[in-house]
mmCIF file of C-alpha atoms in Angstrom:
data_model
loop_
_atom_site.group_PDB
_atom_site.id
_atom_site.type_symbol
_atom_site.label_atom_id
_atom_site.label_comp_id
_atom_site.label_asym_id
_atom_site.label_seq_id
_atom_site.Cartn_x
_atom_site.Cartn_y
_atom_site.Cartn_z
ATOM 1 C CA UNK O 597 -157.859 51.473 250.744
ATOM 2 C CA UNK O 598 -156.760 52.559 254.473
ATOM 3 C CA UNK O 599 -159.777 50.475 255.496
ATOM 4 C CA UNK O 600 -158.252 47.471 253.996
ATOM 5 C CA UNK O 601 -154.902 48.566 255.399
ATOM 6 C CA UNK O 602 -156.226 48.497 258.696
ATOM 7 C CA UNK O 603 -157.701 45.364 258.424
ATOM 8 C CA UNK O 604 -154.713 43.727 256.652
ATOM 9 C CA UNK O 605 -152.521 44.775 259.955
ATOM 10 C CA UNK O 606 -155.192 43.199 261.938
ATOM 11 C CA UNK O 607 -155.371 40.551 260.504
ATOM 12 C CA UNK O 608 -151.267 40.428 261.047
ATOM 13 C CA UNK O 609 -151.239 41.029 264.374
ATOM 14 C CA UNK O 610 -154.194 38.519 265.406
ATOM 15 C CA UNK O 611 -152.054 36.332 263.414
ATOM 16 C CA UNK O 612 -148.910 37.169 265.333
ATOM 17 C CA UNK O 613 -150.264 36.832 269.005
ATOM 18 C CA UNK O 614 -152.361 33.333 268.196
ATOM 19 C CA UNK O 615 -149.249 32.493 266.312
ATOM 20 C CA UNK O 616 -147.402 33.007 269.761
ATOM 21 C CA UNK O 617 -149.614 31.439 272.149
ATOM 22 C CA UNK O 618 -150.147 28.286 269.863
ATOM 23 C CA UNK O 619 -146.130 27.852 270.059
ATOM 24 C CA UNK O 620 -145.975 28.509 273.635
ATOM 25 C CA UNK O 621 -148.135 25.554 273.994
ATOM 26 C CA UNK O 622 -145.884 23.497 271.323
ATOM 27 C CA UNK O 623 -142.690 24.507 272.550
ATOM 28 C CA UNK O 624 -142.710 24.739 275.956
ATOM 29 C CA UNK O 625 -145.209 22.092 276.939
ATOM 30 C CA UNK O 626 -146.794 19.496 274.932
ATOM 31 C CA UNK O 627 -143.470 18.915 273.088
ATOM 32 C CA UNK O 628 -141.217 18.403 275.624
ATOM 33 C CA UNK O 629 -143.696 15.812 277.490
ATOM 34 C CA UNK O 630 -143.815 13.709 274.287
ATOM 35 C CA UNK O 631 -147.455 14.115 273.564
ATOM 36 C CA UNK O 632 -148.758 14.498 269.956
ATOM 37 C CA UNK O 633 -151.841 16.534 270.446
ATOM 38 C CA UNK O 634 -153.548 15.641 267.103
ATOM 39 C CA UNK O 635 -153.751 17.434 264.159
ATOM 40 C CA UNK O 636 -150.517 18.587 261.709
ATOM 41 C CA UNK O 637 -148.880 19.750 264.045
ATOM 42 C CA UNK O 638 -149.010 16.772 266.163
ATOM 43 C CA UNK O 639 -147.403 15.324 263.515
ATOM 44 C CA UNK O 640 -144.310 17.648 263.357
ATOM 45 C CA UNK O 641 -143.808 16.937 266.751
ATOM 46 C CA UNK O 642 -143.380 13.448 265.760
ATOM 47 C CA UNK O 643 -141.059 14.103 262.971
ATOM 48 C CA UNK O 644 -139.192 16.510 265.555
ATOM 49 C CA UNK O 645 -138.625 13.279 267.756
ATOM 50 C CA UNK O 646 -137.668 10.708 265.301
ATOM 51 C CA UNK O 647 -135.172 13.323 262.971
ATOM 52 C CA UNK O 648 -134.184 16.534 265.241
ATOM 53 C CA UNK O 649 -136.113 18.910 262.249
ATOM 54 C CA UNK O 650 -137.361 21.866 263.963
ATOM 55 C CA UNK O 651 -141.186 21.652 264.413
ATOM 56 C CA UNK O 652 -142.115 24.703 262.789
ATOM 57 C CA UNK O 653 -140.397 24.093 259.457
ATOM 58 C CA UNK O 654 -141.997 20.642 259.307
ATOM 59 C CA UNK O 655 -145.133 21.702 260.288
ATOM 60 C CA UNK O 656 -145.069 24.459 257.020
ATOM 61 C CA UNK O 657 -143.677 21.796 254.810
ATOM 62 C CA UNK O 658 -146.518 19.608 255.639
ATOM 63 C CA UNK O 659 -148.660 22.345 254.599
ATOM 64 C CA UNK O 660 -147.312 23.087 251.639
ATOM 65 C CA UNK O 661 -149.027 20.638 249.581
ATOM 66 C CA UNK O 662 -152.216 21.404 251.525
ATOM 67 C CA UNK O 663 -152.150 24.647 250.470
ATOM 68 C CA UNK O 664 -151.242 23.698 246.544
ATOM 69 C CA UNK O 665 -154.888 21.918 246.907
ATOM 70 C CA UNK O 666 -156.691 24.289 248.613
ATOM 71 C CA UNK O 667 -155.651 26.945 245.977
ATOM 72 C CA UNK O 668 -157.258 24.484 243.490
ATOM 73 C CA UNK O 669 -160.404 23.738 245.078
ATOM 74 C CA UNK O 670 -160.525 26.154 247.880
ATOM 75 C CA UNK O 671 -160.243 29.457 246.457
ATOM 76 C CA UNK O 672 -157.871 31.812 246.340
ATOM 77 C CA UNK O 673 -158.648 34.137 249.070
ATOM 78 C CA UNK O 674 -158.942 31.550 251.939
ATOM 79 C CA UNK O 675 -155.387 29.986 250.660
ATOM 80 C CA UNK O 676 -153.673 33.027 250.716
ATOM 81 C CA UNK O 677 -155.178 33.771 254.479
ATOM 82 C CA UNK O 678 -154.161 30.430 255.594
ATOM 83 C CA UNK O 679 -150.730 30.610 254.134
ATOM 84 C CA UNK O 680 -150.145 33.752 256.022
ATOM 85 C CA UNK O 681 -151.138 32.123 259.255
ATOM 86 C CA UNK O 682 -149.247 28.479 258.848
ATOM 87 C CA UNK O 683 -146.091 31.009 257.750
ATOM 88 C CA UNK O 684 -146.641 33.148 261.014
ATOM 89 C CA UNK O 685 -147.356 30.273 263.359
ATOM 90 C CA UNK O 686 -144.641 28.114 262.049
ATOM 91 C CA UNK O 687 -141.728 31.055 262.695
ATOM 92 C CA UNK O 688 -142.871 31.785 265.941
ATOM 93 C CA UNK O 689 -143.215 27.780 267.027
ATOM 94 C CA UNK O 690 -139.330 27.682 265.664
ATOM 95 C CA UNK O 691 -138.325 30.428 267.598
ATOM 96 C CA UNK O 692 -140.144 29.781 270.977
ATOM 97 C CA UNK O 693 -138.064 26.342 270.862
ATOM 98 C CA UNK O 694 -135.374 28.535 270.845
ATOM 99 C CA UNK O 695 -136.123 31.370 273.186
ATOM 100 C CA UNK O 696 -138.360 29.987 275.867
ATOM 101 C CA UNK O 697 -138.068 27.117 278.491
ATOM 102 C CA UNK O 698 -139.674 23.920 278.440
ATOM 103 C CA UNK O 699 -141.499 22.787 281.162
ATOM 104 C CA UNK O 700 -140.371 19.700 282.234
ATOM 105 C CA UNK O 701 -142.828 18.643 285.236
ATOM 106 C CA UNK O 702 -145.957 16.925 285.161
ATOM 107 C CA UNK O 703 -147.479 15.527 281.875
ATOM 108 C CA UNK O 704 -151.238 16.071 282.858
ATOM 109 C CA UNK O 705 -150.108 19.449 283.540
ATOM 110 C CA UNK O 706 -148.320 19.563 280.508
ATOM 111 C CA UNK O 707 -151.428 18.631 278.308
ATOM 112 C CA UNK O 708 -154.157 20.267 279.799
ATOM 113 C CA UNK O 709 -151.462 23.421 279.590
ATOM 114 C CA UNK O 710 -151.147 23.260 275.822
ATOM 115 C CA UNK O 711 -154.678 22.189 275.078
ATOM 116 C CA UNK O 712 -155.412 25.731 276.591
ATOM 117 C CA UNK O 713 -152.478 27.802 274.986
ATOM 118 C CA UNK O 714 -153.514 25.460 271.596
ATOM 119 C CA UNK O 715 -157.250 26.423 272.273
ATOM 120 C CA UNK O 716 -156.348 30.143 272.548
ATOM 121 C CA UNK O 717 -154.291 31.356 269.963
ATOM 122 C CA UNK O 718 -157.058 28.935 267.481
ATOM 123 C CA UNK O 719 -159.403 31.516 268.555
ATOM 124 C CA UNK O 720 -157.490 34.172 267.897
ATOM 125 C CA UNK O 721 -156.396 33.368 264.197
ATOM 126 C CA UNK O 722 -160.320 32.165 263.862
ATOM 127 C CA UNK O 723 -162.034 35.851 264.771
ATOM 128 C CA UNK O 724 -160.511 37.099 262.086
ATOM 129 C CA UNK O 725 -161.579 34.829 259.275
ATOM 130 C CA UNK O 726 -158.477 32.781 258.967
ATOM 131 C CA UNK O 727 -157.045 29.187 259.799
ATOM 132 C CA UNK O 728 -154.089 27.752 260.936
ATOM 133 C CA UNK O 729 -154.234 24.886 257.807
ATOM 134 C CA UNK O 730 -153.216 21.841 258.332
ATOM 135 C CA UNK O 731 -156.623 19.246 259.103
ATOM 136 C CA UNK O 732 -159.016 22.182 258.376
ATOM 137 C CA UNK O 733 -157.747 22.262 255.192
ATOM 138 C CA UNK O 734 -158.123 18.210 254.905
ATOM 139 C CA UNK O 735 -161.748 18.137 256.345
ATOM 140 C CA UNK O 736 -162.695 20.995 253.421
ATOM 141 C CA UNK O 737 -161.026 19.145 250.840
ATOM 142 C CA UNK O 738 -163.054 15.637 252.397
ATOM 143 C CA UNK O 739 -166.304 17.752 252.550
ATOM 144 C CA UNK O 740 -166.411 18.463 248.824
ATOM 145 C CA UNK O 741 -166.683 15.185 248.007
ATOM 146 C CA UNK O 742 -168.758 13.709 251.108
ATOM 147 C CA UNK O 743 -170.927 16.675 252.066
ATOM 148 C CA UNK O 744 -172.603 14.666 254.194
ATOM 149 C CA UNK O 745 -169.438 14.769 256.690
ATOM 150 C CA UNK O 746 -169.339 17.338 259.482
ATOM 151 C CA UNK O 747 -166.478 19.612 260.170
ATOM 152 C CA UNK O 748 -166.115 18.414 263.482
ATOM 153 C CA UNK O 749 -166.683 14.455 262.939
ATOM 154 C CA UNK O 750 -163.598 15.141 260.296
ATOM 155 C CA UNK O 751 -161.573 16.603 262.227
ATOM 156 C CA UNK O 752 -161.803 14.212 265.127
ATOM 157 C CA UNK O 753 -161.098 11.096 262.542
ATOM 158 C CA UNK O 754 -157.594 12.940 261.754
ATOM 159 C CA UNK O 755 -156.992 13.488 265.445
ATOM 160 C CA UNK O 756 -157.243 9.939 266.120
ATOM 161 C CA UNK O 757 -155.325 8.511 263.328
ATOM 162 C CA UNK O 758 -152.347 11.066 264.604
ATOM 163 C CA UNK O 759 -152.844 10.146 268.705
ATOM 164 C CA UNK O 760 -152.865 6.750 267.466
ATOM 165 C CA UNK O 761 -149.918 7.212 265.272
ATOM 166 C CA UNK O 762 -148.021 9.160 268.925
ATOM 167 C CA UNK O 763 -148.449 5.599 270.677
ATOM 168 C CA UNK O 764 -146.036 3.944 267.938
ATOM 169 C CA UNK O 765 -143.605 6.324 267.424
ATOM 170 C CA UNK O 766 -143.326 7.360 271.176
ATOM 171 C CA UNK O 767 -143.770 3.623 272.265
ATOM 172 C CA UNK O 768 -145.988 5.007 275.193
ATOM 173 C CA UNK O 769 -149.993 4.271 275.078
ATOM 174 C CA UNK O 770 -150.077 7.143 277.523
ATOM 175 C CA UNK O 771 -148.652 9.735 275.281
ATOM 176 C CA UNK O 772 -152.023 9.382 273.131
ATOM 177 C CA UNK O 773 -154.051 9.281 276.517
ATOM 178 C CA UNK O 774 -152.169 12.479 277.107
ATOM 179 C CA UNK O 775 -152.854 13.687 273.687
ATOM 180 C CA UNK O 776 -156.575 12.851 273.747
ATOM 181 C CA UNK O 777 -156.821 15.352 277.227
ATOM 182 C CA UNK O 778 -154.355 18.251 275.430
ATOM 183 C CA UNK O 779 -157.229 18.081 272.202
ATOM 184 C CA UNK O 780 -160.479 18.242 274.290
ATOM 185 C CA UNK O 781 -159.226 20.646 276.220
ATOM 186 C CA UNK O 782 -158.020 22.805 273.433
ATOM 187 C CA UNK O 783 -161.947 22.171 272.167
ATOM 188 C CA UNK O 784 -163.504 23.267 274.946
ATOM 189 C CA UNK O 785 -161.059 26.328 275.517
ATOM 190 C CA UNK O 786 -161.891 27.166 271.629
ATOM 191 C CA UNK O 787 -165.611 26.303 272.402
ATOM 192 C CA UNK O 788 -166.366 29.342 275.148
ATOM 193 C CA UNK O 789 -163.784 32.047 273.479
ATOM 194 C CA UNK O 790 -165.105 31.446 270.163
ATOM 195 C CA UNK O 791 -168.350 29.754 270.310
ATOM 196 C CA UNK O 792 -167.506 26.670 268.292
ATOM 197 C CA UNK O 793 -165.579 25.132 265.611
ATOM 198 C CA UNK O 794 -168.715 23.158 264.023
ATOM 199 C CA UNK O 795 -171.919 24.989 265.173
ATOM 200 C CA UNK O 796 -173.787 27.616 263.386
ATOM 201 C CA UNK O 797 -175.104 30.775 265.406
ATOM 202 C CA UNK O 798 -178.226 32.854 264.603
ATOM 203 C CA UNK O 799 -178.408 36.303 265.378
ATOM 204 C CA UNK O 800 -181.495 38.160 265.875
ATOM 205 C CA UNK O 801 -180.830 41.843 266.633
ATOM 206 C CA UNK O 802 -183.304 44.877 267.411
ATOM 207 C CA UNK O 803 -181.959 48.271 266.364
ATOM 208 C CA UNK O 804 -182.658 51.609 265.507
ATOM 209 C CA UNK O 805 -179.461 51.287 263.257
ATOM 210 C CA UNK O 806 -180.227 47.363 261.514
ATOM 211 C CA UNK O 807 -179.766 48.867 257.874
ATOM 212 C CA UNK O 808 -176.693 49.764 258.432
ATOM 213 C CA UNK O 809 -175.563 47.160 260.861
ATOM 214 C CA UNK O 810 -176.892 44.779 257.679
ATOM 215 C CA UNK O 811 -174.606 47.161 254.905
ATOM 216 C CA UNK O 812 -171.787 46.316 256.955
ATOM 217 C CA UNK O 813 -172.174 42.269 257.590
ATOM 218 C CA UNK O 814 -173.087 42.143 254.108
ATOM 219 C CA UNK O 815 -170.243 43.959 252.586
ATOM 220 C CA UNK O 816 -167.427 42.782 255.375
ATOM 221 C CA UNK O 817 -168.374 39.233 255.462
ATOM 222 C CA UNK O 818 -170.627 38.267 252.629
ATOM 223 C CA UNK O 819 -173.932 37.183 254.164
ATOM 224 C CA UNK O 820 -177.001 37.280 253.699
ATOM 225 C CA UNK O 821 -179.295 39.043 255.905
ATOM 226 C CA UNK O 822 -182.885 39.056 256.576
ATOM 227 C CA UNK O 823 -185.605 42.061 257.787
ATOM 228 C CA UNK O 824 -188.406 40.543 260.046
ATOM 229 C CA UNK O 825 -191.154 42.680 261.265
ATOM 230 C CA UNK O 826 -192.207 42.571 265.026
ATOM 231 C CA UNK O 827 -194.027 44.854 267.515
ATOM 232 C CA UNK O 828 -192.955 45.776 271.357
ATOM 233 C CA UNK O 829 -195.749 43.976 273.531
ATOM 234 C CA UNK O 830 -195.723 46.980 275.581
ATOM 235 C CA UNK O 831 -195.971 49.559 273.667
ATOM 236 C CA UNK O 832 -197.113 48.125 270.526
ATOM 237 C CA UNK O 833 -194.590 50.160 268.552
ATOM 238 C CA UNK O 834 -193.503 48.550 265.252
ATOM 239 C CA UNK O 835 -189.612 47.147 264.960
ATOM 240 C CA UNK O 836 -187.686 46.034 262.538
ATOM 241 C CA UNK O 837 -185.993 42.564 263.545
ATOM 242 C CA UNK O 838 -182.520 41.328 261.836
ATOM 243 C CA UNK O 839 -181.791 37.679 261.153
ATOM 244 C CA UNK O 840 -178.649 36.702 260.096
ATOM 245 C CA UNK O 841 -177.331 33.081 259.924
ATOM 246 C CA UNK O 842 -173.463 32.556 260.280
ATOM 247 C CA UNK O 843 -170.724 29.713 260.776
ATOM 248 C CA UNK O 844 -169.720 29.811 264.692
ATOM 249 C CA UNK O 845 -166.451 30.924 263.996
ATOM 250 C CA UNK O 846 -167.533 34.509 262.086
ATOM 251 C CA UNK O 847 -169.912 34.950 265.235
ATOM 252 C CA UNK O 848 -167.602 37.536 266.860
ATOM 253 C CA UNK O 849 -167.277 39.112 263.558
ATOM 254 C CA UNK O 850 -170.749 39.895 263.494
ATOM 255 C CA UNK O 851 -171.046 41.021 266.890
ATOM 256 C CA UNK O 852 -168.101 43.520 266.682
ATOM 257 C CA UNK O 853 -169.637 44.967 263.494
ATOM 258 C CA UNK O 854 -173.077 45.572 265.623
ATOM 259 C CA UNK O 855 -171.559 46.872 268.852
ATOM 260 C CA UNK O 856 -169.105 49.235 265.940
ATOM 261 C CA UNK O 857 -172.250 50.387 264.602
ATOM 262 C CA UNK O 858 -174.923 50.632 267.510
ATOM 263 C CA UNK O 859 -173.842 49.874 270.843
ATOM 264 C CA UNK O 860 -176.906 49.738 272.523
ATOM 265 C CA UNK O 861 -178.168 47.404 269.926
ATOM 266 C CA UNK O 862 -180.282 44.494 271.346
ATOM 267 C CA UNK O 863 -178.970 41.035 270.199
ATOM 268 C CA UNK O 864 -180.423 37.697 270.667
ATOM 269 C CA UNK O 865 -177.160 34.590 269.502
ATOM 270 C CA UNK O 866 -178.745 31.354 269.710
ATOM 271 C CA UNK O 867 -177.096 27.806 268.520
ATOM 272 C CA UNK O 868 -177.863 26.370 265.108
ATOM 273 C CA UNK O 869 -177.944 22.731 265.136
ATOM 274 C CA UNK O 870 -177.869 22.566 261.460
ATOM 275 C CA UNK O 871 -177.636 25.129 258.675
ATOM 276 C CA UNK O 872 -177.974 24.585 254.941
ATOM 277 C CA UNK O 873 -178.932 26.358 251.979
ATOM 278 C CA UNK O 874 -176.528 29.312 250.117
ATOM 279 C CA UNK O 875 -173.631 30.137 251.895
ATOM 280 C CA UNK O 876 -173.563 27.179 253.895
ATOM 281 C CA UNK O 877 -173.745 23.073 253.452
ATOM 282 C CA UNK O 878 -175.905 21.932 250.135
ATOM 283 C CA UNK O 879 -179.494 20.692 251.073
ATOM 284 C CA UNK O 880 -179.208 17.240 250.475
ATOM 285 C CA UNK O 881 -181.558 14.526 250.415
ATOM 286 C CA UNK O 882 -179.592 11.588 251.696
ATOM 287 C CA UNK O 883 -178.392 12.867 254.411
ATOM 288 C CA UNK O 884 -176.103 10.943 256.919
ATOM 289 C CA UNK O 885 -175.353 11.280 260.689
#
């Protein structure tokens, strides 16, 4: 139970400080310079300019509904993560309107700015097993039914429709030029702090320790793990290997449950193109893109 405790406040205060930065880049930057940088949120800002409704209370209302579907097909323990998050991120967009200054110079600056801060505090809500809602929830909800569909490829079709969507109500091709730069950089930021949105990672790991090191990814996380057997070259000494397969965004999980456990562990992370089976997307036959 204090474990859990622990975690829960974690989980809080991830939630809190990616919450923050996410609004910083909101409030005080993209906002102000009129640039929609994709995704629900983008869209708030859009409602913000054509109606005056603060951005975080239209940003939660927009998730509302999300939510009501993700409970349904989603499960209940990812819904009632992601609510937390939206709920956090929303209050502290609201209030950073309110309490910080908008920067008012350069729009390049201005979107590259808030493609970092966005990038940032996405990482932050992301290493601890949540998400911020909104298009993630829509690219899940598309992926039950086309399976075929990657995460990424999803979430750059709702991207689009919202820069494109920036351009009519701002009257101002460049604002979804400007949005384009504020979402690839916001990829790229999330890309080298957390690995990847849409890329699997293997993990091979040499340990004195891997039994427990597998306990604890098993019971914290919920995958599976696998025991190969190697020897040194050297010395010819026999080793137990670990393989573990995991979505990009759980990477950091893993490796702060290895370093918790065995510091002086040796781990191998290497990119996974693809990943399917259990746990991961259905092997399909007809398989597109």
């Amino acid at each position: 139970m204090l474990k859990k405790g622990k975690e829960f406040i974690l989980d809080v205060l991830y939630d809190m400080a990616g919450g923050l930065i996410m609004a910083v880049g909101l409030s005080c930057f993209v906002g102000p310079a009129q640039i929609a940088p994709g995704g629900v949120s983008g869209l708030a800002i859009l409602v913000n300019f054509l109606t005056g409704l603060p951005v975080g209370t239209v940003n939660l209302a927009f998730n509302i509904p999300l939510l009501l579907l993700a409970w349904r097909f989603l499960g209940r323990v990812f819904t009632l993560k992601t609510l937390r998050s939206v709920f956090i991120q929303s209050v502290m967009i609201d209030l950073a309107s309110l309490w910080l200054p908008a920067y008012t110079g350069d729009r390049i600056m201005a979107a590259l700015f808030g493609g970092i801060a966005s990038g940032v505090g996405l990482a932050l809500v992301f290493m601890r097993g949540s998400t911020t809602g909104g298009t993630d929830i829509v690219s899940r909800l598309i992926q039950l039914r086309y399976r075929h569909l990657s995460m990424g490829k999803l979430l750059f079709l709702v991207d689009v429709v919202v820069l494109l969507l920036s351009v009519v109500v701002f009257r101002n091709i460049e604002a979804g030029l400007y949005g384009m730069l504020s979402v690839y950089t916001a990829g790229k930021v999330l890309d080298n702090v957390l690995y990847g949105l849409d890329t699997g990672k293997v993990l091979l790991v040499i340990s004195e320790r891997n039994g427990e090191i597998a306990q604890g990814i098993m019971e914290a996380m919920n995958r599976g793990v696998t025991f190969l057997h190697g020897a040194g070259a050297w010395s010819g000494e026999k080793k137990q290997v670990l393989l573990c397969a995991v979505r990009a965004q759980q990477c950091y999980q893993v490796e702060e449950i290895i370093r918790g456990v065995d510091p002086d562990a040796f781990m191998i992370v290497m990119e996974a193109n693809e990943i399917a089976g259990e746990g991961f997307r259905p092997i399909t036959e007809d398989k597109v893109g």
